[in-house]
CSV table of C-alpha atoms in Angstrom, one decimal:
chain,number,residue,atom,x,y,z
A,767,UNK,CA,-18.6,53.1,-130.4
A,768,UNK,CA,-21.3,51.3,-133.3
A,769,UNK,CA,-20.8,53.5,-135.8
A,770,UNK,CA,-17.8,54.7,-135.8
A,771,UNK,CA,-16.1,51.0,-134.8
A,772,UNK,CA,-14.3,53.1,-132.3
A,773,UNK,CA,-13.2,52.6,-128.1
A,774,UNK,CA,-14.3,55.9,-126.1
A,775,UNK,CA,-13.3,56.7,-121.9
A,776,UNK,CA,-16.1,58.0,-120.5
A,777,UNK,CA,-14.7,60.0,-116.7
A,778,UNK,CA,-18.4,61.4,-115.0
A,779,UNK,CA,-18.1,64.1,-113.1
A,780,UNK,CA,-20.6,64.4,-110.0
A,781,UNK,CA,-20.3,67.9,-108.0
A,782,UNK,CA,-20.0,71.4,-109.2
A,783,UNK,CA,-18.6,70.9,-112.0
A,784,UNK,CA,-17.0,74.1,-113.6
A,785,UNK,CA,-14.0,73.7,-110.5
A,786,UNK,CA,-13.3,70.2,-110.7
A,787,UNK,CA,-13.0,69.8,-114.4
A,788,UNK,CA,-10.6,73.2,-114.4
A,789,UNK,CA,-9.1,71.0,-111.4
A,790,UNK,CA,-8.1,68.4,-113.4
A,791,UNK,CA,-7.3,70.8,-116.5
A,792,UNK,CA,-4.9,72.8,-113.8
A,793,UNK,CA,-3.2,69.5,-113.8
A,794,UNK,CA,-2.4,68.6,-116.8
A,795,UNK,CA,-5.0,66.3,-117.3
A,796,UNK,CA,-5.7,65.7,-121.0
A,797,UNK,CA,-9.6,65.0,-123.0
A,798,UNK,CA,-10.3,65.2,-125.7
A,799,UNK,CA,-13.5,66.7,-125.6
A,800,UNK,CA,-15.7,67.9,-122.3
A,801,UNK,CA,-18.7,69.6,-122.0
A,802,UNK,CA,-18.7,73.1,-120.5
A,803,UNK,CA,-21.5,76.0,-120.0
A,804,UNK,CA,-21.0,79.0,-122.7
A,805,UNK,CA,-19.2,81.7,-119.9
A,806,UNK,CA,-16.7,78.9,-119.3
A,807,UNK,CA,-15.3,79.4,-123.6
A,808,UNK,CA,-13.6,81.4,-122.9
A,809,UNK,CA,-11.4,80.5,-119.6
A,810,UNK,CA,-10.5,77.7,-121.0
A,811,UNK,CA,-9.3,78.7,-124.0
A,812,UNK,CA,-7.1,81.6,-122.5
A,813,UNK,CA,-6.0,78.8,-120.2
A,814,UNK,CA,-5.1,76.3,-123.2
A,815,UNK,CA,-6.7,73.2,-122.5
A,816,UNK,CA,-9.5,73.7,-125.5
A,817,UNK,CA,-9.1,74.5,-129.4
A,818,UNK,CA,-11.3,76.5,-131.3
A,819,UNK,CA,-13.1,74.1,-134.0
A,820,UNK,CA,-13.7,76.3,-137.2
A,821,UNK,CA,-11.3,75.2,-139.9
A,822,UNK,CA,-13.0,71.6,-138.8
A,823,UNK,CA,-14.4,70.0,-141.4
A,824,UNK,CA,-17.9,71.5,-142.4
A,825,UNK,CA,-18.3,74.4,-138.9
A,826,UNK,CA,-19.8,76.1,-142.3
A,827,UNK,CA,-22.2,73.7,-142.6
A,828,UNK,CA,-23.3,73.7,-139.2
A,829,UNK,CA,-22.8,77.1,-138.1
A,830,UNK,CA,-25.6,77.9,-141.0
A,831,UNK,CA,-27.9,75.0,-139.1
A,832,UNK,CA,-28.0,76.9,-135.1
A,833,UNK,CA,-30.2,79.6,-134.7
A,834,UNK,CA,-27.4,82.6,-134.3
A,835,UNK,CA,-27.4,83.0,-131.1
A,836,UNK,CA,-26.3,79.8,-130.2
A,837,UNK,CA,-23.4,80.6,-132.7
A,838,UNK,CA,-22.3,83.3,-131.0
A,839,UNK,CA,-22.5,81.7,-127.2
A,840,UNK,CA,-20.1,79.0,-129.0
A,841,UNK,CA,-18.2,81.2,-130.1
A,842,UNK,CA,-15.4,83.0,-129.0
A,843,UNK,CA,-15.5,87.3,-128.7
A,844,UNK,CA,-16.2,89.9,-130.8
A,845,UNK,CA,-17.4,87.1,-133.7
A,846,UNK,CA,-14.2,85.3,-132.6
A,847,UNK,CA,-13.9,81.5,-133.9
A,848,UNK,CA,-16.3,78.9,-133.0
A,849,UNK,CA,-15.2,76.5,-129.9
A,850,UNK,CA,-17.6,73.9,-129.3
A,851,UNK,CA,-21.3,71.8,-130.3
A,852,UNK,CA,-24.3,72.5,-128.7
A,853,UNK,CA,-25.0,70.3,-126.0
A,854,UNK,CA,-28.6,71.7,-125.6
A,855,UNK,CA,-30.0,74.9,-125.8
A,856,UNK,CA,-32.3,76.4,-122.9
A,857,UNK,CA,-33.8,79.5,-120.8
A,858,UNK,CA,-35.6,79.9,-117.5
A,859,UNK,CA,-38.9,80.2,-117.8
A,860,UNK,CA,-41.3,80.9,-115.5
A,861,UNK,CA,-44.3,78.7,-114.4
A,862,UNK,CA,-47.3,78.7,-112.5
A,863,UNK,CA,-50.1,75.9,-110.7
A,864,UNK,CA,-53.2,77.3,-113.2
A,865,UNK,CA,-55.3,74.9,-109.9
A,866,UNK,CA,-53.8,77.9,-107.6
A,867,UNK,CA,-54.6,80.3,-109.7
A,868,UNK,CA,-58.3,79.5,-110.5
A,869,UNK,CA,-58.8,79.3,-107.0
A,870,UNK,CA,-57.6,82.6,-105.6
A,871,UNK,CA,-59.2,84.1,-108.8
A,872,UNK,CA,-56.2,85.5,-110.6
A,873,UNK,CA,-54.1,85.4,-113.8
A,874,UNK,CA,-50.7,84.5,-114.1
A,875,UNK,CA,-49.0,88.3,-112.7
A,876,UNK,CA,-47.0,90.0,-115.7
A,877,UNK,CA,-44.9,92.5,-113.2
A,878,UNK,CA,-42.9,91.4,-109.8
A,879,UNK,CA,-44.8,93.0,-107.6
A,880,UNK,CA,-47.6,91.9,-109.7
A,881,UNK,CA,-45.7,88.0,-108.6
A,882,UNK,CA,-45.4,89.8,-105.0
A,883,UNK,CA,-49.1,90.6,-103.9
A,884,UNK,CA,-49.9,87.6,-105.5
A,885,UNK,CA,-48.2,85.2,-103.6
A,886,UNK,CA,-49.3,86.9,-100.8
A,887,UNK,CA,-53.1,87.0,-101.6
A,888,UNK,CA,-52.1,83.2,-102.0
A,889,UNK,CA,-50.7,82.8,-98.3
A,890,UNK,CA,-53.3,84.9,-96.9
A,891,UNK,CA,-56.0,82.7,-98.8
A,892,UNK,CA,-54.4,79.1,-97.2
A,893,UNK,CA,-53.6,77.8,-101.0
A,894,UNK,CA,-50.1,78.1,-100.6
A,895,UNK,CA,-47.3,78.4,-97.7
A,896,UNK,CA,-45.1,79.0,-99.8
A,897,UNK,CA,-46.4,80.2,-103.6
A,898,UNK,CA,-42.9,80.7,-104.9
A,899,UNK,CA,-40.2,79.6,-106.0
A,900,UNK,CA,-37.2,79.3,-108.0
A,901,UNK,CA,-33.7,78.3,-108.2
A,902,UNK,CA,-31.6,79.8,-105.2
A,903,UNK,CA,-29.4,76.9,-104.6
A,904,UNK,CA,-25.4,78.8,-105.0
A,905,UNK,CA,-24.7,76.2,-107.6
A,906,UNK,CA,-23.4,77.8,-111.2
A,907,UNK,CA,-26.7,76.6,-112.5
A,908,UNK,CA,-29.8,78.1,-110.0
A,909,UNK,CA,-28.7,81.0,-108.0
A,910,UNK,CA,-26.9,82.2,-110.7
A,911,UNK,CA,-29.1,81.2,-113.8
A,912,UNK,CA,-32.5,82.3,-111.5
A,913,UNK,CA,-30.8,86.0,-110.6
A,914,UNK,CA,-30.1,87.2,-114.3
A,915,UNK,CA,-32.8,85.9,-116.1
A,916,UNK,CA,-34.9,87.5,-113.1
A,917,UNK,CA,-32.2,90.4,-114.3
A,918,UNK,CA,-33.2,90.7,-117.5
A,919,UNK,CA,-36.6,90.3,-117.4
A,920,UNK,CA,-36.7,94.1,-115.4
A,921,UNK,CA,-34.3,95.8,-117.7
A,922,UNK,CA,-30.9,95.3,-116.2
A,923,UNK,CA,-27.8,95.9,-118.0
A,924,UNK,CA,-26.0,93.6,-114.2
A,925,UNK,CA,-23.1,94.6,-117.6
A,926,UNK,CA,-23.0,97.1,-120.3
A,927,UNK,CA,-20.6,96.1,-123.1
A,928,UNK,CA,-17.1,97.6,-121.5
A,929,UNK,CA,-17.3,95.1,-118.6
A,930,UNK,CA,-18.0,97.5,-116.2
A,931,UNK,CA,-20.8,96.3,-112.9
A,932,UNK,CA,-24.2,98.4,-113.6
A,933,UNK,CA,-25.7,99.9,-110.9
A,934,UNK,CA,-29.1,100.7,-111.5
A,935,UNK,CA,-32.8,100.5,-110.2
A,936,UNK,CA,-34.1,97.8,-112.3
A,937,UNK,CA,-31.2,95.5,-110.4
A,938,UNK,CA,-31.9,97.1,-107.1
A,939,UNK,CA,-35.6,96.6,-107.1
A,940,UNK,CA,-35.5,92.4,-108.2
A,941,UNK,CA,-32.6,92.2,-105.2
A,942,UNK,CA,-35.2,94.0,-103.1
A,943,UNK,CA,-38.6,92.1,-104.8
A,944,UNK,CA,-36.1,88.8,-103.9
A,945,UNK,CA,-35.4,89.6,-100.1
A,946,UNK,CA,-39.0,90.2,-99.3
A,947,UNK,CA,-40.0,87.4,-101.0
A,948,UNK,CA,-37.6,85.4,-98.0
A,949,UNK,CA,-38.7,88.0,-95.0
A,950,UNK,CA,-42.6,87.7,-95.8
A,951,UNK,CA,-42.0,84.0,-95.6
A,952,UNK,CA,-43.1,83.1,-99.1
A,953,UNK,CA,-40.6,80.8,-99.9
A,954,UNK,CA,-39.7,77.5,-98.8
A,955,UNK,CA,-36.9,78.0,-95.2
A,956,UNK,CA,-34.5,76.3,-96.8
A,957,UNK,CA,-35.6,76.9,-100.4
A,958,UNK,CA,-31.4,77.5,-100.6
A,959,UNK,CA,-30.4,74.1,-99.9
A,960,UNK,CA,-33.0,71.9,-101.6
A,961,UNK,CA,-31.6,68.8,-103.7
A,962,UNK,CA,-32.9,69.2,-107.9
A,963,UNK,CA,-32.4,72.5,-107.9
A,964,UNK,CA,-35.9,72.7,-106.4
A,965,UNK,CA,-38.0,71.1,-108.8
A,966,UNK,CA,-39.2,68.2,-106.4
A,967,UNK,CA,-40.3,71.1,-104.1
A,968,UNK,CA,-42.3,72.1,-106.8
A,969,UNK,CA,-43.9,68.6,-108.3
A,970,UNK,CA,-44.9,68.2,-104.7
A,971,UNK,CA,-48.3,70.9,-105.3
A,972,UNK,CA,-46.8,73.0,-102.3
A,973,UNK,CA,-45.7,75.7,-104.8
A,974,UNK,CA,-47.7,78.2,-107.4
A,975,UNK,CA,-44.9,80.0,-109.1
A,976,UNK,CA,-41.4,78.6,-109.7
A,977,UNK,CA,-38.6,80.3,-112.1
A,978,UNK,CA,-35.9,77.5,-113.1
A,979,UNK,CA,-34.9,76.1,-116.1
A,980,UNK,CA,-37.3,75.4,-119.5
A,981,UNK,CA,-36.7,71.5,-120.2
A,982,UNK,CA,-37.6,71.0,-116.2
A,983,UNK,CA,-41.7,71.9,-116.4
A,984,UNK,CA,-41.3,68.5,-118.4
A,985,UNK,CA,-40.5,66.8,-115.1
A,986,UNK,CA,-43.6,69.1,-113.1
A,987,UNK,CA,-46.1,67.7,-115.5
A,988,UNK,CA,-45.1,64.1,-115.6
A,989,UNK,CA,-47.5,62.7,-113.0
A,990,UNK,CA,-44.8,59.2,-112.9
A,991,UNK,CA,-43.3,62.4,-110.4
A,992,UNK,CA,-45.6,65.5,-110.1
A,993,UNK,CA,-48.2,65.1,-107.9
A,994,UNK,CA,-49.5,68.3,-110.6
A,995,UNK,CA,-49.1,67.2,-113.6
A,996,UNK,CA,-51.1,68.8,-115.4
A,997,UNK,CA,-51.7,71.7,-113.9
A,998,UNK,CA,-48.5,73.6,-114.4
A,999,UNK,CA,-48.4,75.9,-117.5
A,1000,UNK,CA,-45.7,78.4,-118.6
A,1001,UNK,CA,-46.2,82.0,-119.4
A,1002,UNK,CA,-43.9,85.4,-120.0
A,1003,UNK,CA,-41.4,86.7,-117.6
A,1004,UNK,CA,-42.9,88.9,-116.0
A,1005,UNK,CA,-41.2,92.1,-115.2
A,1006,UNK,CA,-41.1,95.4,-117.3
A,1007,UNK,CA,-39.5,93.8,-120.2
A,1008,UNK,CA,-40.3,90.5,-120.0
A,1009,UNK,CA,-37.0,88.9,-120.8
A,1010,UNK,CA,-35.2,86.4,-119.3
A,1011,UNK,CA,-32.0,84.3,-120.3
A,1012,UNK,CA,-31.4,82.3,-122.6
A,1013,UNK,CA,-28.3,80.1,-123.0
A,1014,UNK,CA,-26.5,77.2,-125.0
A,1015,UNK,CA,-24.5,74.2,-123.0
A,1016,UNK,CA,-21.3,72.7,-125.3
A,1017,UNK,CA,-19.1,69.9,-126.3
A,1018,UNK,CA,-15.8,71.1,-126.3
A,1019,UNK,CA,-12.5,69.9,-127.9
A,1020,UNK,CA,-9.2,69.6,-125.8
A,1021,UNK,CA,-6.7,71.6,-126.7
A,1022,UNK,CA,-3.6,68.1,-127.1
A,1023,UNK,CA,-6.7,65.7,-129.0
A,1024,UNK,CA,-5.5,62.1,-129.5
A,1025,UNK,CA,-6.5,62.5,-132.9
A,1026,UNK,CA,-8.0,65.4,-134.3
A,1027,UNK,CA,-10.5,63.3,-136.9
A,1028,UNK,CA,-11.9,61.0,-133.9
A,1029,UNK,CA,-12.3,63.7,-131.6
A,1030,UNK,CA,-14.5,65.8,-134.3
A,1031,UNK,CA,-16.2,62.8,-135.3
A,1032,UNK,CA,-16.9,61.7,-131.7
A,1033,UNK,CA,-17.3,65.9,-131.3
A,1034,UNK,CA,-20.3,65.5,-134.2
A,1035,UNK,CA,-22.5,62.7,-132.5
A,1036,UNK,CA,-23.1,64.0,-129.8
A,1037,UNK,CA,-23.5,67.5,-130.6
A,1038,UNK,CA,-24.9,67.7,-134.5
A,1039,UNK,CA,-25.3,65.3,-136.9
A,1040,UNK,CA,-23.4,61.1,-136.9
A,1041,UNK,CA,-22.1,59.7,-140.4
A,1042,UNK,CA,-25.2,58.9,-140.7
A,1043,UNK,CA,-26.6,62.0,-140.9
A,1044,UNK,CA,-29.3,61.5,-138.0
A,1045,UNK,CA,-28.9,63.6,-134.8
A,1046,UNK,CA,-28.7,60.5,-132.6
A,1047,UNK,CA,-27.7,62.7,-128.9
A,1048,UNK,CA,-29.5,65.8,-128.9
A,1049,UNK,CA,-32.8,63.8,-130.2
A,1050,UNK,CA,-32.5,61.5,-127.6
A,1051,UNK,CA,-32.0,64.0,-125.0
A,1052,UNK,CA,-35.0,66.1,-126.5
A,1053,UNK,CA,-37.7,64.0,-126.1
A,1054,UNK,CA,-36.5,61.8,-123.2
A,1055,UNK,CA,-35.5,64.6,-121.3
A,1056,UNK,CA,-37.0,68.2,-122.8
A,1057,UNK,CA,-33.9,69.8,-123.7
A,1058,UNK,CA,-33.9,72.7,-126.5
A,1059,UNK,CA,-31.7,72.2,-129.1
A,1060,UNK,CA,-29.4,74.9,-130.5
A,1061,UNK,CA,-30.8,73.6,-134.4
A,1062,UNK,CA,-33.0,75.2,-136.6
A,1063,UNK,CA,-34.1,71.8,-137.8
A,1064,UNK,CA,-33.8,69.3,-134.8
A,1065,UNK,CA,-36.4,72.2,-133.1
A,1066,UNK,CA,-39.1,72.0,-136.3
A,1067,UNK,CA,-38.2,67.6,-136.0
A,1068,UNK,CA,-42.7,66.8,-135.8
A,1069,UNK,CA,-41.6,64.6,-133.1
A,1070,UNK,CA,-40.0,66.8,-130.9
A,1071,UNK,CA,-42.8,68.7,-131.6
A,1072,UNK,CA,-45.3,66.8,-131.1
A,1073,UNK,CA,-43.7,65.4,-127.4
A,1074,UNK,CA,-42.8,69.5,-126.2
A,1075,UNK,CA,-46.4,70.5,-127.0
A,1076,UNK,CA,-47.7,67.9,-124.6
A,1077,UNK,CA,-45.5,68.9,-121.2
A,1078,UNK,CA,-45.6,73.2,-123.1
A,1079,UNK,CA,-47.3,75.7,-124.8
A,1080,UNK,CA,-45.3,76.4,-127.7
A,1081,UNK,CA,-46.3,79.2,-128.2
A,1082,UNK,CA,-45.5,81.1,-125.5
A,1083,UNK,CA,-41.6,79.0,-125.8
A,1084,UNK,CA,-41.0,80.4,-128.7
A,1085,UNK,CA,-42.3,83.9,-127.9
A,1086,UNK,CA,-40.4,84.1,-124.2
A,1087,UNK,CA,-37.3,82.4,-126.4
A,1088,UNK,CA,-37.7,85.7,-128.7
A,1089,UNK,CA,-37.9,88.2,-126.1
A,1090,UNK,CA,-34.7,85.9,-124.4
A,1091,UNK,CA,-31.5,88.0,-124.1
A,1092,UNK,CA,-28.0,86.7,-123.9
A,1093,UNK,CA,-25.1,86.9,-121.4
A,1094,UNK,CA,-22.4,88.0,-123.1
A,1095,UNK,CA,-20.3,89.3,-120.0
A,1096,UNK,CA,-19.3,85.1,-120.0
A,1097,UNK,CA,-17.2,85.5,-122.3
A,1098,UNK,CA,-15.2,87.5,-119.2
A,1099,UNK,CA,-13.1,85.0,-119.1
A,1100,UNK,CA,-12.7,86.2,-114.5
A,1101,UNK,CA,-16.6,86.5,-114.8
A,1102,UNK,CA,-16.5,82.9,-113.3
A,1103,UNK,CA,-15.0,84.0,-110.0
A,1104,UNK,CA,-17.6,87.4,-110.1
A,1105,UNK,CA,-20.8,84.9,-110.7
A,1106,UNK,CA,-19.6,82.7,-107.8
A,1107,UNK,CA,-19.0,85.1,-105.7
A,1108,UNK,CA,-22.4,87.1,-106.3
A,1109,UNK,CA,-24.6,84.1,-105.0
A,1110,UNK,CA,-22.5,83.9,-102.1
A,1111,UNK,CA,-23.3,87.9,-102.0
A,1112,UNK,CA,-26.5,87.7,-102.6
A,1113,UNK,CA,-27.2,84.1,-100.4
A,1114,UNK,CA,-26.8,86.0,-97.4
A,1115,UNK,CA,-27.8,89.7,-98.6
A,1116,UNK,CA,-32.0,87.4,-99.1
A,1117,UNK,CA,-30.6,85.7,-94.8
A,1118,UNK,CA,-29.7,88.7,-93.8
A,1119,UNK,CA,-32.4,91.4,-94.6
A,1120,UNK,CA,-29.3,93.7,-95.2
A,1121,UNK,CA,-28.3,97.1,-97.5
A,1122,UNK,CA,-29.2,97.3,-100.5
A,1123,UNK,CA,-25.9,100.1,-100.8
A,1124,UNK,CA,-23.9,97.3,-99.3
A,1125,UNK,CA,-24.2,94.6,-101.8
A,1126,UNK,CA,-24.4,96.8,-104.3
A,1127,UNK,CA,-20.5,98.7,-103.6
A,1128,UNK,CA,-19.9,94.8,-102.9
A,1129,UNK,CA,-20.4,93.4,-106.3
A,1130,UNK,CA,-19.2,96.7,-108.4
A,1131,UNK,CA,-16.2,96.1,-106.2
A,1132,UNK,CA,-15.0,92.3,-106.4
A,1133,UNK,CA,-16.1,93.4,-110.8
A,1134,UNK,CA,-13.5,96.3,-110.7
A,1135,UNK,CA,-11.3,93.7,-108.4
A,1136,UNK,CA,-11.8,91.3,-111.0
A,1137,UNK,CA,-11.4,92.9,-113.9
A,1138,UNK,CA,-8.1,94.8,-113.1
A,1139,UNK,CA,-6.7,91.1,-111.8
A,1140,UNK,CA,-6.6,89.8,-114.6
A,1141,UNK,CA,-5.3,92.5,-117.7
């Protein structure tokens, strides 16, 4: 507002953001700029709620300064036009409490079977009563992102290039490993309802391992809020491929902006360089909250590099990001509905100890049903 002599009205949407935003948009609320995860971009564009920004001034240079995976994430499918600017870029990371592993005399495990075995030892030796921890809450950034990160780490495709659900051993193995974590009480009983993505619980020092958004590593090593600050290390994800899920969140332009130039200024202030050449919002997110960026220049900024190096191993994080997988199926306009169904079904499967065959069949059937419905 100061930089552009502008007037901006801001509306905070708390709770389960995307369904609430869709309710507002369906009801006809006109929004100039709004936030979204990448897997809602194609859906909202198809509904006529947002517009692409490919023709906006300076877009070619903006895209050239981004990591290719971020450009892909923020564009419509099959090389379509750019629809948003990056809020932040991230991936799911594998964390461990180095003090716990030292007491147990073990190294960071490199396979999911090894994670299970180490967890059993940690519990048996009294080092941790619930050594494994992850985002198992039924919300779009939690159980969904965790499951896909784990699936990709084991080499599961989950969906093929045509949007068909893929039933394969790697997918089943991850499901069964997680069911075992719960069955053997290697996780806390209320893991599916913990607040704050489960991060406050991990910061208590009770757990050894956690799969979580990479920026939460900063919280775990912050002495102001964590009892294990300085003891939390990042490692490459366990699994057959050791991949993970990576994403880029977006700032989008509404389909009917009040003034195209003014809204473009707003998008650039939040999701790029402002008129004074500074990454105001992006750099603040990075320094205060540890959020990565879709821009190469930002991630090479000496101040950000120095800040990030205080709470994570930058070489390991760079290697992990280079091995990461983007969730291409997120471009399908029906995917958010399948994703919510998947979280519900996987939670029930883990809790009940029910059949993997039945779960996989239900996930495949739902994908087929939604694909047909949206044709």
